[in-house]
Every structure is written in structure tokens, then in C-alpha cells.
Coordinates of C-alpha atoms in Angstrom, one line a residue:
Chain K
M1 CA 1.3 18.3 -0.3
D2 CA 4.6 18.7 1.3
R3 CA 5.5 22.1 2.7
V4 CA 8.9 23.9 2.6
K5 CA 9.7 26.6 5.1
L6 CA 11.5 29.5 3.5
V7 CA 13.8 31.8 5.5
E8 CA 14.0 35.1 3.6
V9 CA 17.5 36.6 4.3
G10 CA 17.5 39.4 1.7
P11 CA 17.0 42.3 4.2
R12 CA 20.1 41.1 6.2
D13 CA 22.4 38.7 4.4
G14 CA 21.4 40.4 1.1
L15 CA 21.6 44.1 2.0
Q16 CA 24.7 43.8 4.2
N17 CA 26.8 43.3 1.0
E18 CA 25.5 46.5 -0.6
A19 CA 28.3 49.1 -0.8
A20 CA 26.1 52.2 -0.5
L21 CA 24.2 52.7 2.7
V22 CA 20.5 51.7 2.2
P23 CA 18.1 54.1 3.9
T24 CA 16.2 52.7 6.9
D25 CA 12.8 53.4 5.3
I26 CA 13.7 51.3 2.3
K27 CA 14.7 48.4 4.6
I28 CA 11.5 48.8 6.5
A29 CA 9.4 48.8 3.3
L30 CA 11.3 45.8 2.0
V31 CA 10.6 43.7 5.1
E32 CA 6.9 44.7 5.0
R33 CA 6.6 43.9 1.3
L34 CA 8.2 40.5 1.8
A35 CA 5.7 39.7 4.6
D36 CA 2.9 40.7 2.3
C37 CA 4.2 38.2 -0.2
G38 CA 3.5 35.4 2.3
L39 CA 7.0 35.0 3.6
R40 CA 6.7 33.9 7.3
H41 CA 10.4 34.0 8.4
I42 CA 12.3 37.2 7.6
E43 CA 15.8 37.8 8.8
T44 CA 15.4 41.5 9.4
A45 CA 18.4 42.9 11.1
S46 CA 21.9 42.3 12.4
F47 CA 23.4 43.3 15.8
V48 CA 27.0 42.8 14.8
S49 CA 29.1 45.9 15.7
P50 CA 28.5 48.7 13.3
K51 CA 32.3 49.1 13.1
W52 CA 32.3 45.9 11.2
V53 CA 29.1 46.1 9.2
P54 CA 28.0 49.8 9.0
Q55 CA 25.2 48.8 6.6
M56 CA 23.4 47.1 9.5
A57 CA 23.9 49.9 12.1
D58 CA 20.2 50.7 12.0
G59 CA 18.9 47.3 13.0
A60 CA 17.0 48.6 16.0
A61 CA 15.3 51.3 13.9
V62 CA 14.3 48.7 11.3
L63 CA 12.8 46.3 13.8
A64 CA 11.0 49.2 15.6
G65 CA 9.7 50.7 12.3
I66 CA 8.1 47.7 10.6
R67 CA 4.4 47.2 10.7
R68 CA 4.2 43.8 12.2
K69 CA 2.2 41.1 10.5
A70 CA 0.6 38.3 12.6
G71 CA 2.3 35.0 12.2
V72 CA 5.6 36.4 10.8
V73 CA 8.8 35.8 12.6
Y74 CA 11.2 38.8 12.3
S75 CA 14.7 37.6 13.3
A76 CA 18.1 39.1 13.9
L77 CA 21.7 38.1 13.7
T78 CA 23.5 38.3 17.1
P79 CA 27.1 37.6 17.5
N80 CA 27.2 37.7 21.3
L81 CA 25.3 38.4 24.5
R82 CA 25.4 42.2 23.9
G83 CA 24.0 41.6 20.4
L84 CA 21.3 39.4 21.9
E85 CA 20.3 42.0 24.4
A86 CA 20.1 44.7 21.8
A87 CA 18.1 42.4 19.4
L88 CA 15.6 41.5 22.0
A89 CA 15.2 45.1 23.2
A90 CA 14.5 46.0 19.6
G91 CA 11.8 43.3 19.4
A92 CA 13.4 40.5 17.4
D93 CA 11.3 37.3 17.6
E94 CA 14.2 35.0 17.0
V95 CA 17.9 35.3 16.9
A96 CA 20.8 33.6 15.1
V97 CA 24.4 32.9 15.9
F98 CA 27.0 32.2 13.3
T99 CA 30.3 30.2 13.0
A100 CA 32.0 28.3 10.2
A101 CA 33.1 24.8 9.3
S102 CA 36.5 26.1 8.3
E103 CA 39.0 27.2 10.9
S104 CA 40.6 29.7 8.6
F105 CA 37.3 31.3 7.5
C106 CA 36.2 31.5 11.2
Q107 CA 39.4 33.3 12.1
K108 CA 39.2 35.8 9.2
N109 CA 35.4 36.3 9.5
I110 CA 34.8 36.5 13.2
N111 CA 38.3 36.7 14.5
C112 CA 38.3 33.6 16.7
S113 CA 38.6 29.8 16.5
I114 CA 35.5 27.6 15.9
E115 CA 35.9 26.4 19.5
Q116 CA 36.0 30.0 20.8
S117 CA 32.9 30.9 18.7
L118 CA 31.0 28.1 20.3
A119 CA 32.1 29.1 23.8
R120 CA 30.9 32.6 23.0
F121 CA 27.5 31.3 22.1
T122 CA 26.9 29.5 25.4
P123 CA 25.7 32.5 27.3
V124 CA 23.7 33.7 24.3
L125 CA 21.8 30.4 24.2
A126 CA 21.4 30.3 28.0
E127 CA 19.9 33.8 28.0
A128 CA 17.7 33.1 24.9
W129 CA 16.5 29.9 26.5
A130 CA 15.6 31.7 29.7
R131 CA 13.5 34.2 27.7
R132 CA 12.0 31.5 25.5
I133 CA 13.6 32.9 22.3
R134 CA 14.4 30.4 19.5
V135 CA 18.0 30.5 18.3
R136 CA 19.2 29.5 14.8
G137 CA 22.8 28.5 14.2
Y138 CA 24.6 29.3 11.0
V139 CA 27.5 27.2 9.8
S140 CA 29.3 28.8 6.8
T141 CA 31.7 27.3 4.3
V142 CA 30.1 23.9 4.4
L143 CA 31.0 23.0 0.8
G144 CA 34.2 24.9 0.5
C145 CA 36.4 27.6 1.9
P146 CA 38.1 30.5 0.1
Y147 CA 41.3 29.8 2.2
E148 CA 41.2 26.0 2.7
G149 CA 39.4 24.8 -0.4
D150 CA 37.5 21.6 0.2
I151 CA 35.9 21.1 3.6
G152 CA 35.2 17.5 4.7
P153 CA 31.6 16.5 5.6
D154 CA 32.8 15.5 9.1
A155 CA 34.1 19.0 9.9
V156 CA 30.6 20.3 9.1
A157 CA 28.9 17.6 11.1
R158 CA 31.1 18.4 14.1
V159 CA 30.1 22.1 14.2
A160 CA 26.5 21.5 13.3
G161 CA 26.2 18.8 16.0
A162 CA 27.8 21.1 18.6
L163 CA 25.3 23.9 17.8
Y164 CA 22.4 21.5 18.0
R165 CA 23.5 20.1 21.4
M166 CA 24.0 23.6 22.7
G167 CA 20.3 24.2 22.0
C168 CA 20.1 25.7 18.5
A169 CA 16.6 24.9 17.2
E170 CA 17.6 25.0 13.6
I171 CA 21.0 24.8 11.9
S172 CA 21.5 26.5 8.6
L173 CA 24.2 25.0 6.3
G174 CA 25.8 27.7 4.2
D175 CA 27.7 27.1 0.9
T176 CA 29.2 30.6 1.4
I177 CA 31.2 30.8 -1.7
G178 CA 28.9 28.7 -3.9
T179 CA 31.5 26.2 -5.0
G180 CA 29.4 23.1 -4.1
T181 CA 27.9 20.6 -6.5
P182 CA 25.0 18.2 -5.8
G183 CA 27.1 15.1 -4.9
K184 CA 29.2 17.1 -2.4
A185 CA 26.0 18.6 -0.9
K186 CA 24.5 15.2 -0.4
A187 CA 27.7 13.8 1.2
M188 CA 27.8 16.7 3.5
L189 CA 24.1 16.3 4.5
A190 CA 24.6 12.6 5.0
A191 CA 27.3 13.3 7.6
V192 CA 25.4 16.2 9.3
R193 CA 22.1 14.3 9.7
R194 CA 23.9 11.7 11.8
E195 CA 24.4 14.6 14.4
V196 CA 21.3 16.7 13.8
P197 CA 17.7 15.6 12.9
I198 CA 17.1 16.5 9.2
E199 CA 13.9 18.5 10.1
R200 CA 16.2 20.9 12.0
L201 CA 18.5 21.5 9.0
A202 CA 18.2 24.4 6.6
A203 CA 20.0 24.7 3.2
H204 CA 21.6 28.1 2.6
F205 CA 23.2 27.9 -0.9
H206 CA 24.9 30.6 -2.9
D207 CA 24.6 30.8 -6.6
T208 CA 28.1 32.2 -7.4
Y209 CA 28.8 29.3 -9.8
G210 CA 25.2 28.8 -10.9
Q211 CA 24.9 25.6 -8.9
A212 CA 22.6 26.7 -6.1
L213 CA 19.3 25.3 -7.4
A214 CA 20.8 22.0 -8.5
N215 CA 22.3 21.6 -5.1
L216 CA 19.0 22.5 -3.5
Y217 CA 17.1 20.0 -5.6
A218 CA 19.6 17.3 -4.4
V219 CA 19.0 18.0 -0.7
L220 CA 15.3 18.4 -1.2
E221 CA 15.3 14.8 -2.5
E222 CA 17.1 13.8 0.7
G223 CA 14.4 15.4 2.8
V224 CA 15.5 18.9 3.7
R225 CA 12.5 21.1 4.1
I226 CA 13.9 24.5 5.2
V227 CA 15.6 26.7 2.7
D228 CA 17.2 30.2 3.0
C229 CA 16.8 32.6 0.1
S230 CA 17.1 36.2 -0.8
V231 CA 14.7 38.2 -2.9
A232 CA 16.2 39.3 -6.3
G233 CA 19.3 37.4 -5.3
L234 CA 20.4 40.3 -3.1
G235 CA 23.8 39.6 -1.6
G236 CA 25.9 39.4 -4.8
C237 CA 29.5 38.7 -4.4
P238 CA 31.3 42.0 -4.2
Y239 CA 34.3 40.9 -6.2
A240 CA 32.7 40.5 -9.6
R241 CA 30.1 42.6 -11.3
G242 CA 27.0 40.5 -12.1
A243 CA 28.2 37.5 -10.1
S244 CA 25.4 36.5 -7.9
G245 CA 25.5 35.4 -4.3
N246 CA 22.4 34.3 -2.6
L247 CA 19.9 32.0 -4.2
A248 CA 17.1 34.2 -5.4
S249 CA 13.8 33.6 -3.6
E250 CA 11.8 33.9 -6.8
D251 CA 13.8 31.1 -8.6
L252 CA 13.5 28.9 -5.5
V253 CA 9.7 29.4 -5.2
Y254 CA 9.3 28.7 -8.9
L255 CA 11.2 25.4 -8.5
L256 CA 9.3 24.5 -5.3
H257 CA 5.9 25.2 -6.8
G258 CA 6.9 23.3 -9.9
L259 CA 7.7 20.3 -7.8
G260 CA 4.4 20.5 -6.0
F261 CA 5.6 21.9 -2.7
K262 CA 3.6 24.5 -0.8
T263 CA 5.4 27.6 0.4
G264 CA 2.6 30.0 1.1
V265 CA 4.3 32.6 -1.1
D266 CA 2.6 34.6 -3.9
L267 CA 5.2 34.4 -6.7
A268 CA 3.8 37.2 -8.8
R269 CA 4.0 39.5 -5.8
L270 CA 7.4 38.3 -4.9
V271 CA 8.6 39.1 -8.4
E272 CA 7.2 42.6 -8.1
T273 CA 9.0 43.0 -4.8
G274 CA 12.3 41.9 -6.3
H275 CA 11.8 44.3 -9.2
W276 CA 11.1 47.1 -6.8
I277 CA 14.1 46.6 -4.5
S278 CA 16.4 46.2 -7.5
Q279 CA 15.2 49.5 -8.8
Q280 CA 15.7 51.1 -5.4
L281 CA 19.2 49.9 -5.2
G282 CA 20.0 50.6 -8.9
R283 CA 21.0 47.0 -9.2
E284 CA 20.4 44.4 -11.8
N285 CA 17.7 42.0 -10.7
G286 CA 19.6 38.8 -9.7
S287 CA 16.6 36.5 -10.1
K288 CA 16.1 34.9 -13.5
V289 CA 12.4 34.3 -12.8
G290 CA 12.2 38.0 -11.8
R291 CA 13.8 39.0 -15.1
A292 CA 11.7 36.6 -17.2
M293 CA 8.4 37.5 -15.5
N294 CA 9.1 41.3 -15.8
G295 CA 10.0 41.0 -19.5
Chain H
M1 CA 34.2 7.2 -14.3
D2 CA 31.1 7.9 -16.3
R3 CA 31.3 10.1 -19.4
V4 CA 28.9 12.8 -20.5
K5 CA 28.8 13.8 -24.2
L6 CA 28.5 17.6 -24.6
V7 CA 27.0 19.1 -27.7
E8 CA 28.2 22.7 -27.9
V9 CA 25.5 24.8 -29.7
G10 CA 26.8 28.3 -29.1
P11 CA 28.0 29.0 -32.6
R12 CA 24.5 28.1 -34.0
D13 CA 21.7 28.1 -31.5
G14 CA 23.5 30.8 -29.5
L15 CA 24.6 33.2 -32.2
Q16 CA 21.4 33.0 -34.2
N17 CA 19.7 35.0 -31.5
E18 CA 22.2 37.9 -31.7
A19 CA 20.6 41.0 -33.3
A20 CA 23.8 42.4 -34.9
L21 CA 25.4 40.3 -37.6
V22 CA 28.5 38.5 -36.2
P23 CA 31.4 38.6 -38.7
T24 CA 32.3 35.3 -40.2
D25 CA 35.9 35.3 -38.9
I26 CA 34.6 35.7 -35.3
K27 CA 32.3 32.7 -35.9
I28 CA 35.3 30.7 -37.3
A29 CA 37.5 31.7 -34.4
L30 CA 34.8 30.7 -31.9
V31 CA 34.4 27.2 -33.4
E32 CA 38.2 26.7 -33.4
R33 CA 38.5 27.9 -29.8
L34 CA 35.7 25.6 -28.7
A35 CA 37.4 22.7 -30.3
D36 CA 40.7 23.6 -28.5
C37 CA 38.8 23.5 -25.2
G38 CA 38.2 19.8 -25.8
L39 CA 34.6 20.0 -27.1
R40 CA 34.1 17.2 -29.6
H41 CA 30.6 18.0 -31.0
I42 CA 30.1 21.6 -32.2
E43 CA 27.0 22.7 -33.9
T44 CA 28.7 25.0 -36.4
A45 CA 26.2 26.3 -38.9
S46 CA 22.6 26.4 -40.1
F47 CA 21.3 26.0 -43.6
V48 CA 17.9 27.5 -42.9
S49 CA 16.9 30.1 -45.5
P50 CA 18.8 33.3 -44.9
K51 CA 15.5 35.1 -45.4
W52 CA 14.4 33.7 -42.0
V53 CA 17.7 33.7 -40.2
P54 CA 20.1 36.2 -41.8
Q55 CA 22.6 35.7 -38.9
M56 CA 23.3 32.2 -40.3
A57 CA 23.6 33.1 -44.0
D58 CA 27.4 32.5 -43.9
G59 CA 27.2 28.8 -42.8
A60 CA 29.1 27.5 -45.8
A61 CA 31.9 30.1 -45.3
V62 CA 32.2 29.2 -41.6
L63 CA 32.4 25.4 -42.3
A64 CA 34.9 26.1 -45.1
G65 CA 37.0 28.5 -43.0
I66 CA 37.6 26.5 -39.8
R67 CA 40.8 24.7 -39.2
R68 CA 39.5 21.2 -38.6
K69 CA 40.6 19.3 -35.5
A70 CA 40.8 15.5 -35.7
G71 CA 38.0 13.8 -33.8
V72 CA 35.7 16.8 -33.7
V73 CA 32.3 16.6 -35.3
Y74 CA 31.2 19.8 -36.9
S75 CA 27.4 19.7 -37.5
A76 CA 24.8 21.8 -39.2
L77 CA 21.1 22.4 -38.9
T78 CA 19.2 21.4 -42.1
P79 CA 15.5 22.0 -42.5
N80 CA 15.0 20.1 -45.7
L81 CA 16.8 18.3 -48.6
R82 CA 18.1 21.5 -50.1
G83 CA 19.6 22.4 -46.7
L84 CA 21.1 19.0 -46.4
E85 CA 22.8 19.3 -49.8
A86 CA 24.2 22.7 -48.9
A87 CA 25.5 21.5 -45.5
L88 CA 27.2 18.4 -47.0
A89 CA 28.7 20.4 -49.8
A90 CA 30.1 22.8 -47.2
G91 CA 31.6 19.9 -45.3
A92 CA 29.3 19.3 -42.3
D93 CA 30.1 16.0 -40.6
E94 CA 26.6 15.6 -39.2
V95 CA 23.2 17.3 -39.7
A96 CA 20.2 18.0 -37.6
V97 CA 16.5 18.3 -38.3
F98 CA 14.0 20.1 -36.0
T99 CA 10.4 20.0 -35.1
A100 CA 8.3 20.5 -32.0
A101 CA 6.1 18.7 -29.4
S102 CA 3.6 21.6 -29.7
E103 CA 1.4 21.9 -32.7
S104 CA 1.1 25.7 -32.4
F105 CA 4.8 26.2 -31.9
C106 CA 5.6 24.1 -34.9
Q107 CA 3.2 26.1 -37.0
K108 CA 4.6 29.5 -35.9
N109 CA 8.2 28.4 -36.0
I110 CA 8.5 26.3 -39.1
N111 CA 5.1 27.0 -40.7
C112 CA 3.8 23.5 -41.0
S113 CA 2.2 20.8 -38.8
I114 CA 4.3 18.3 -36.8
E115 CA 3.1 15.6 -39.2
Q116 CA 4.2 17.7 -42.2
S117 CA 7.6 18.4 -40.6
L118 CA 8.2 14.7 -40.2
A119 CA 7.2 14.1 -43.8
R120 CA 9.7 16.7 -44.9
F121 CA 12.4 14.9 -43.0
T122 CA 11.9 11.6 -44.8
P123 CA 14.0 12.4 -47.9
V124 CA 16.6 14.2 -45.7
L125 CA 17.0 11.0 -43.7
A126 CA 17.1 8.8 -46.7
E127 CA 19.7 10.9 -48.4
A128 CA 21.8 11.2 -45.2
W129 CA 21.6 7.5 -44.7
A130 CA 22.8 6.9 -48.3
R131 CA 25.8 9.1 -47.6
R132 CA 26.4 7.6 -44.2
I133 CA 25.8 10.9 -42.4
R134 CA 24.4 10.9 -38.9
V135 CA 21.2 12.9 -38.3
R136 CA 20.2 14.4 -35.0
G137 CA 16.5 15.3 -34.4
Y138 CA 15.5 18.3 -32.3
V139 CA 12.2 18.4 -30.5
S140 CA 11.4 21.8 -29.1
T141 CA 8.9 22.9 -26.4
V142 CA 9.1 19.6 -24.5
L143 CA 8.4 21.1 -21.1
G144 CA 6.1 24.0 -22.2
C145 CA 5.0 26.1 -25.1
P146 CA 4.6 29.8 -25.3
Y147 CA 1.2 29.4 -27.1
E148 CA -0.2 26.2 -25.5
G149 CA 1.3 26.2 -22.0
D150 CA 1.9 22.7 -20.6
I151 CA 2.9 20.0 -23.0
G152 CA 2.0 16.4 -22.0
P153 CA 4.8 13.9 -21.8
D154 CA 3.0 11.7 -24.3
A155 CA 3.0 14.4 -27.0
V156 CA 6.8 14.6 -26.6
A157 CA 7.2 10.8 -26.7
R158 CA 5.1 10.6 -29.9
V159 CA 7.4 13.0 -31.8
A160 CA 10.6 11.7 -30.4
G161 CA 9.6 8.1 -31.2
A162 CA 8.7 9.1 -34.7
L163 CA 12.1 10.8 -35.3
Y164 CA 13.9 7.7 -33.8
R165 CA 12.0 5.3 -36.0
M166 CA 12.7 7.5 -39.1
G167 CA 16.4 7.0 -38.4
C168 CA 17.6 9.9 -36.2
A169 CA 20.6 8.7 -34.3
E170 CA 20.1 11.1 -31.4
I171 CA 17.0 13.0 -30.2
S172 CA 17.6 16.3 -28.4
L173 CA 14.8 17.3 -26.1
G174 CA 14.5 21.1 -25.8
D175 CA 12.9 23.0 -23.0
T176 CA 12.7 25.9 -25.4
I177 CA 11.2 28.5 -23.1
G178 CA 12.9 27.2 -19.9
T179 CA 9.7 26.9 -17.9
G180 CA 10.3 23.3 -16.8
T181 CA 11.1 22.0 -13.3
P182 CA 12.8 18.7 -12.3
G183 CA 9.6 16.7 -11.7
K184 CA 8.2 17.6 -15.1
A185 CA 11.5 16.9 -16.8
K186 CA 11.6 13.4 -15.2
A187 CA 8.0 12.7 -16.1
M188 CA 8.7 13.7 -19.7
L189 CA 11.8 11.6 -19.9
A190 CA 10.0 8.6 -18.4
A191 CA 7.5 8.8 -21.3
V192 CA 10.1 9.4 -24.0
R193 CA 12.4 6.6 -23.0
R194 CA 9.5 4.1 -23.6
E195 CA 9.9 5.1 -27.3
V196 CA 13.6 5.9 -27.6
P197 CA 16.6 4.2 -25.8
I198 CA 17.9 6.6 -23.2
E199 CA 21.4 6.5 -24.6
R200 CA 20.0 8.2 -27.7
L201 CA 18.5 11.1 -25.8
A202 CA 20.0 14.5 -25.2
A203 CA 18.8 17.2 -22.8
H204 CA 18.7 20.7 -24.2
F205 CA 17.5 22.9 -21.4
H206 CA 17.2 26.7 -21.3
D207 CA 17.9 28.7 -18.2
T208 CA 15.3 31.5 -18.7
Y209 CA 13.8 30.8 -15.2
G210 CA 17.1 29.6 -13.6
Q211 CA 15.9 26.0 -13.6
A212 CA 18.2 24.5 -16.3
L213 CA 20.9 23.0 -14.1
A214 CA 18.4 21.6 -11.6
N215 CA 16.4 20.0 -14.4
L216 CA 19.6 18.7 -15.9
Y217 CA 20.7 17.2 -12.6
A218 CA 17.4 15.4 -12.4
V219 CA 17.7 13.8 -15.8
L220 CA 21.4 12.9 -15.2
E221 CA 20.2 10.9 -12.2
E222 CA 17.8 9.1 -14.6
G223 CA 20.7 8.2 -16.9
V224 CA 20.8 10.8 -19.6
R225 CA 24.4 11.2 -20.8
I226 CA 24.2 13.7 -23.7
V227 CA 23.7 17.4 -22.9
D228 CA 23.5 20.4 -25.2
C229 CA 25.0 23.6 -23.9
S230 CA 26.2 27.0 -25.2
V231 CA 29.4 28.8 -24.2
A232 CA 28.8 31.9 -22.1
G233 CA 25.1 31.1 -22.3
L234 CA 24.9 32.5 -25.8
G235 CA 21.3 32.5 -27.0
G236 CA 19.7 34.7 -24.5
C237 CA 16.0 35.3 -24.8
P238 CA 15.6 38.4 -27.0
Y239 CA 12.6 39.6 -25.0
A240 CA 14.2 40.6 -21.7
R241 CA 17.5 42.2 -21.1
G242 CA 19.7 39.9 -19.0
A243 CA 17.3 37.0 -19.2
S244 CA 19.3 34.1 -20.3
G245 CA 18.5 31.4 -22.7
N246 CA 20.8 28.4 -23.3
L247 CA 22.4 26.6 -20.4
A248 CA 26.0 27.9 -20.2
S249 CA 28.6 25.3 -21.1
E250 CA 30.9 26.5 -18.3
D251 CA 28.2 26.0 -15.6
L252 CA 27.4 22.6 -17.0
V253 CA 31.0 21.5 -17.1
Y254 CA 31.5 22.7 -13.5
L255 CA 28.5 20.6 -12.4
L256 CA 29.6 17.5 -14.3
H257 CA 33.2 17.6 -13.1
G258 CA 31.9 18.2 -9.5
L259 CA 29.7 15.1 -9.9
G260 CA 32.7 13.1 -11.1
F261 CA 31.7 12.8 -14.7
K262 CA 34.3 13.0 -17.5
T263 CA 33.7 15.5 -20.3
G264 CA 37.1 16.0 -21.9
V265 CA 36.7 19.7 -21.5
D266 CA 39.4 22.1 -20.1
L267 CA 37.2 24.3 -17.9
A268 CA 39.7 27.1 -17.5
R269 CA 40.1 27.4 -21.3
L270 CA 36.4 27.3 -21.8
V271 CA 36.0 30.1 -19.3
E272 CA 38.5 32.1 -21.3
T273 CA 36.6 31.4 -24.5
G274 CA 33.3 32.5 -23.0
H275 CA 34.9 35.7 -21.8
W276 CA 36.4 36.3 -25.2
I277 CA 33.2 35.8 -27.2
S278 CA 31.2 37.9 -24.7
Q279 CA 33.7 40.7 -25.3
Q280 CA 33.5 40.3 -29.0
L281 CA 29.7 40.6 -28.9
G282 CA 29.7 43.4 -26.3
R283 CA 27.4 41.1 -24.3
E284 CA 27.4 40.3 -20.6
N285 CA 28.8 36.8 -20.0
G286 CA 25.8 34.6 -19.4
S287 CA 27.8 32.0 -17.4
K288 CA 28.0 32.4 -13.7
V289 CA 31.1 30.2 -13.6
G290 CA 32.5 32.4 -16.3
R291 CA 31.9 35.5 -14.2
A292 CA 33.1 34.0 -11.0
M293 CA 36.3 32.7 -12.5
N294 CA 37.1 35.9 -14.3
G295 CA 36.6 38.0 -11.1

């Protein structure tokens, strides 16, 4: 049976959108519970300046506090060399850099051009390489940009290819605003795989318009075998109550198991974890499987 | 460009699950607004005994009250000959009969065996034929049953084939409890299309587990071109707060337009209609597109 690698991003990409500060011990418990569900790749912390993302200021404490489980990769987001140093000092097993396929989004999100972002990653990758640390590269706005609208597949392929040639071991393709549909996702993937081997590509789809799982199914058919997801759909769009953001891990696992893929994840336990964290945050569970199985 | 026929079931399959009685004038306004969005097939009423479904007791008043729009088909659910007579007297343009692929579900839902249900439809179809009225056949539990679990593709094909041979012009395949995944949906379709031409088949998928749009995309790829949907996702599962039922029309139209299909529907207006009916019912909008576009 075919295996799909899941990258659980709830503790980082999910929680960073929560308005109220989440206590460090809840973050630690969340990461531990996710590992107990069988998830093997957990994005655990971010070392972006706490000035920009106060929610993630306790990244070192989270990484230091978790009971480590053998075989689990605990990763961290690192915008630059200083972030990398802090992440590694805190014990991150893997790091991730992030840029965008849209020039305007890159400027507004990380305050530099795409070109400048790539230049900034060069020393990060060199240092990570020297220390035998795997680096993941995120490309956001691959199926649409809030400022520019449509983003051409070639623009995505250019950035993804540059990250791959710089040494990123895995490139995660993010439909940040969730506006993509399956045909667009396939066209984007077709362009990107000319630059990056498909086994290095991850799909990171948001469900803001309800399209994430359909898009995901389309790229699974094309051979993508790494998928990012967020327990309970943590990471909802801040601009609309109830509008969801990240693809819920529970809904993804349900799909994958239904299609006969192996994930190593215990779905019932994952549903419990999603229910638990939703209660902790006083938030509606963003996973439909979670709601149906808790009914 | 390829065209997909949408059958809007919100006013019937959607509203019949609402606990509080919805006033007749709201039902009428909903049907009129949906027609104004460009929907051409609207399931408007049900002539099941009001003892069983009190919410639908005013079907004749709804059909009598709507301002008719040229080119729009206003249909009604009719369980038997008496229902057919009432629906036609009230001015239904088309009628629908319903049975299941699961013996247990059929017994619990309509209190007879599948065989008995088909026998009951014979005079309905004969009378409809004599009056040149098109009949749609619904098959529920095509991807799973709450009592029996998995339902084999052959069981679905048998019932769908029987309905087709009896004279149903269109067979709607319902994943009533929303447990299906794309591989199962394709296997079911492969069996059914050996009995019924694919252009006669409609997909009626529920989103209880978040799988509806992925399943739908899978059967679109196989050539299905008729899809049932419900504005604002009306028809949520009564057993779990927030758990959704019918595939939201807005999310479907977004997918179809993104794939380049023509539907004739004005999405912005549909979003407004979904927002309006959700407010009228004091219900959260079950469409993600609806929530995102109203943000």
C-alpha cells in the first residue's frame, strides 16, 4: 500500500493565528498528543521575531518542554540565520524557510522581494547543511494572491526550483488563501515538477473556500505523497467567523485511509486530540470528521 | 465549454431537516431567489405525509405561491400515487420517487423493502408517463448505510438499474451519511453505469465528513454532469451541532467554475441568497464560499 507523509502544522501554522496567547503548557501537551496519534512530522515552533508573531514567542520553551518521542521530527520555522541558531539551540530537528510566489505578498508578509528572501536563505541553508539539518522551503500564494489575484504556474515553478537548487530537501506549496480549484492545482504542479522532483513536493492547501480536499485529491492522483495539515483545522482565517483556514488533519486522514493509503495515524485518537484542543481554545472544531465522530 | 446541470435541493432536502417550522412565505421567497440566481432545477416541495414530515406540509401552498420563472423546473418529492396526484394538482413540473441501496435503511426510512418500494413506484411512473411528467429516482445510502455499514457497488447498480428500466429519466445517487471517499465513489459509479447511461446519473453527496467535494470531483472526472446541491449547505445532520449535511451549492459552483464548467449560476447572487436564508433560519451558513465571500 502506498504511504503518504503527513506534516502536522497545527502547533505552528495553526496556533499562530489565534488571537489570545495560548499557554506554553497547552502547546506542549498538543505536540505530545499529536505524536501519540502517530504523527511523525510536527511543526512545533517558530523563531520569527516575537515583535511580529507574539503568539510564537515561547518556541524555545515549547521545544525544551516536550517529552520527545523516538522517530518523530519536531521542526521549527526560521526566517534567517539568527532564527536558525535559536531553533537549533532549542533542539529543533528540522527547520523551514518561507517565501512566496507573489511579489506583492512577499513584500507585505516578509517585507522584502522574493529575490531578497532567497538571498537571505543562503547562509541559513549553508549553516544547516554544515550541521546536517534538513531544511524545508515554503512557497505561499501558489494558487492565488490576495493582492495580485491569479498567480501563474511558472512563477511558482521559478521560486520552488530556486529553493530546491539552494538545497531545500522538501518544498511545500501553499494555497495560502484557499482560492485554488483542482485544475489550477494540477497545472501548477505540472510546472513545478519540471523544476523539482515530485517526491520532494508537499501540498499545503487551505480550505477557506471548501476546496482543499478536492485539490488535494487532484494532486494525489498526480503523485504527490507529502501533505501538510492542521489538527481541528486550526489556523482559521481571522477575517471571518467560522471560515476555516488549514486543511483539517482528521478530514485528510479520513480521505487517505478511504483511498487505501497508509499514514500511520490513529484517526480516533486524532479526533480526540482535535476535540481537546478546540475545547482548550474555546473554538469550534474546524474538522468535519471531528464533529461527525464526536456527535 | 462543458455544462453541468445543478439540481438545487435546499428548499426540500435542506429545509425538511430544520427543527422549527419554516414559514411558507420564506420557502416561497427562497425558491424565487434561487431561480433568480440562475438555477434551473429546484426541488421545491414534498408530498410525503405531513405526519412523517410536518416541515413539508405546505408543499401545495409553496408551489402555488411562487412567481414562476420561464425555463425553471420546479419539482416535488412523491412517495406514491396519492403524492403524485397532489404534486401535479399543485403544479409540480417534475416529480421524484425515492428508495435506497440498503435494505435496512429502506425499511427504517420508508417502512418497506426495496422490492416493495419499486412496486409502489410502478403506478406512479405509469401515471407520470401518461401525463408526460418526468420522474427522477433517488437511491440513498449508495456509499454506506448507518445500519449496514459498507454497501457494495452491485447493490446500488441493481436498484439504479431497476429505476431506470421502470422509466425514471434521471437517477440521483445519494451518499446519505457522507461516509464515502473518492475511490469508493468511482467504484460505485463504474458498477452503476453498466446499468444506466452516465448522462442519466446525478451525484448527490453529503459533506458530513468533509469528503463531498473530493468525491464529486472524482465522479466529474468520470463524466457525471448532473449534481445535486443545497444552498448554504441546508440540510445539516441533526445529530451534531455544526456537522453539515448537503453539499453547499456555493462551494460546488465555485469548484465547477474553477474547472471551467458552465452552470448558468451567478455565484455572487447565490452567496447572497445563502447568507439571507441562513439569517432567516438563525443558522450558521454551511457554505465555506458563503462565509469567505461574506467576510
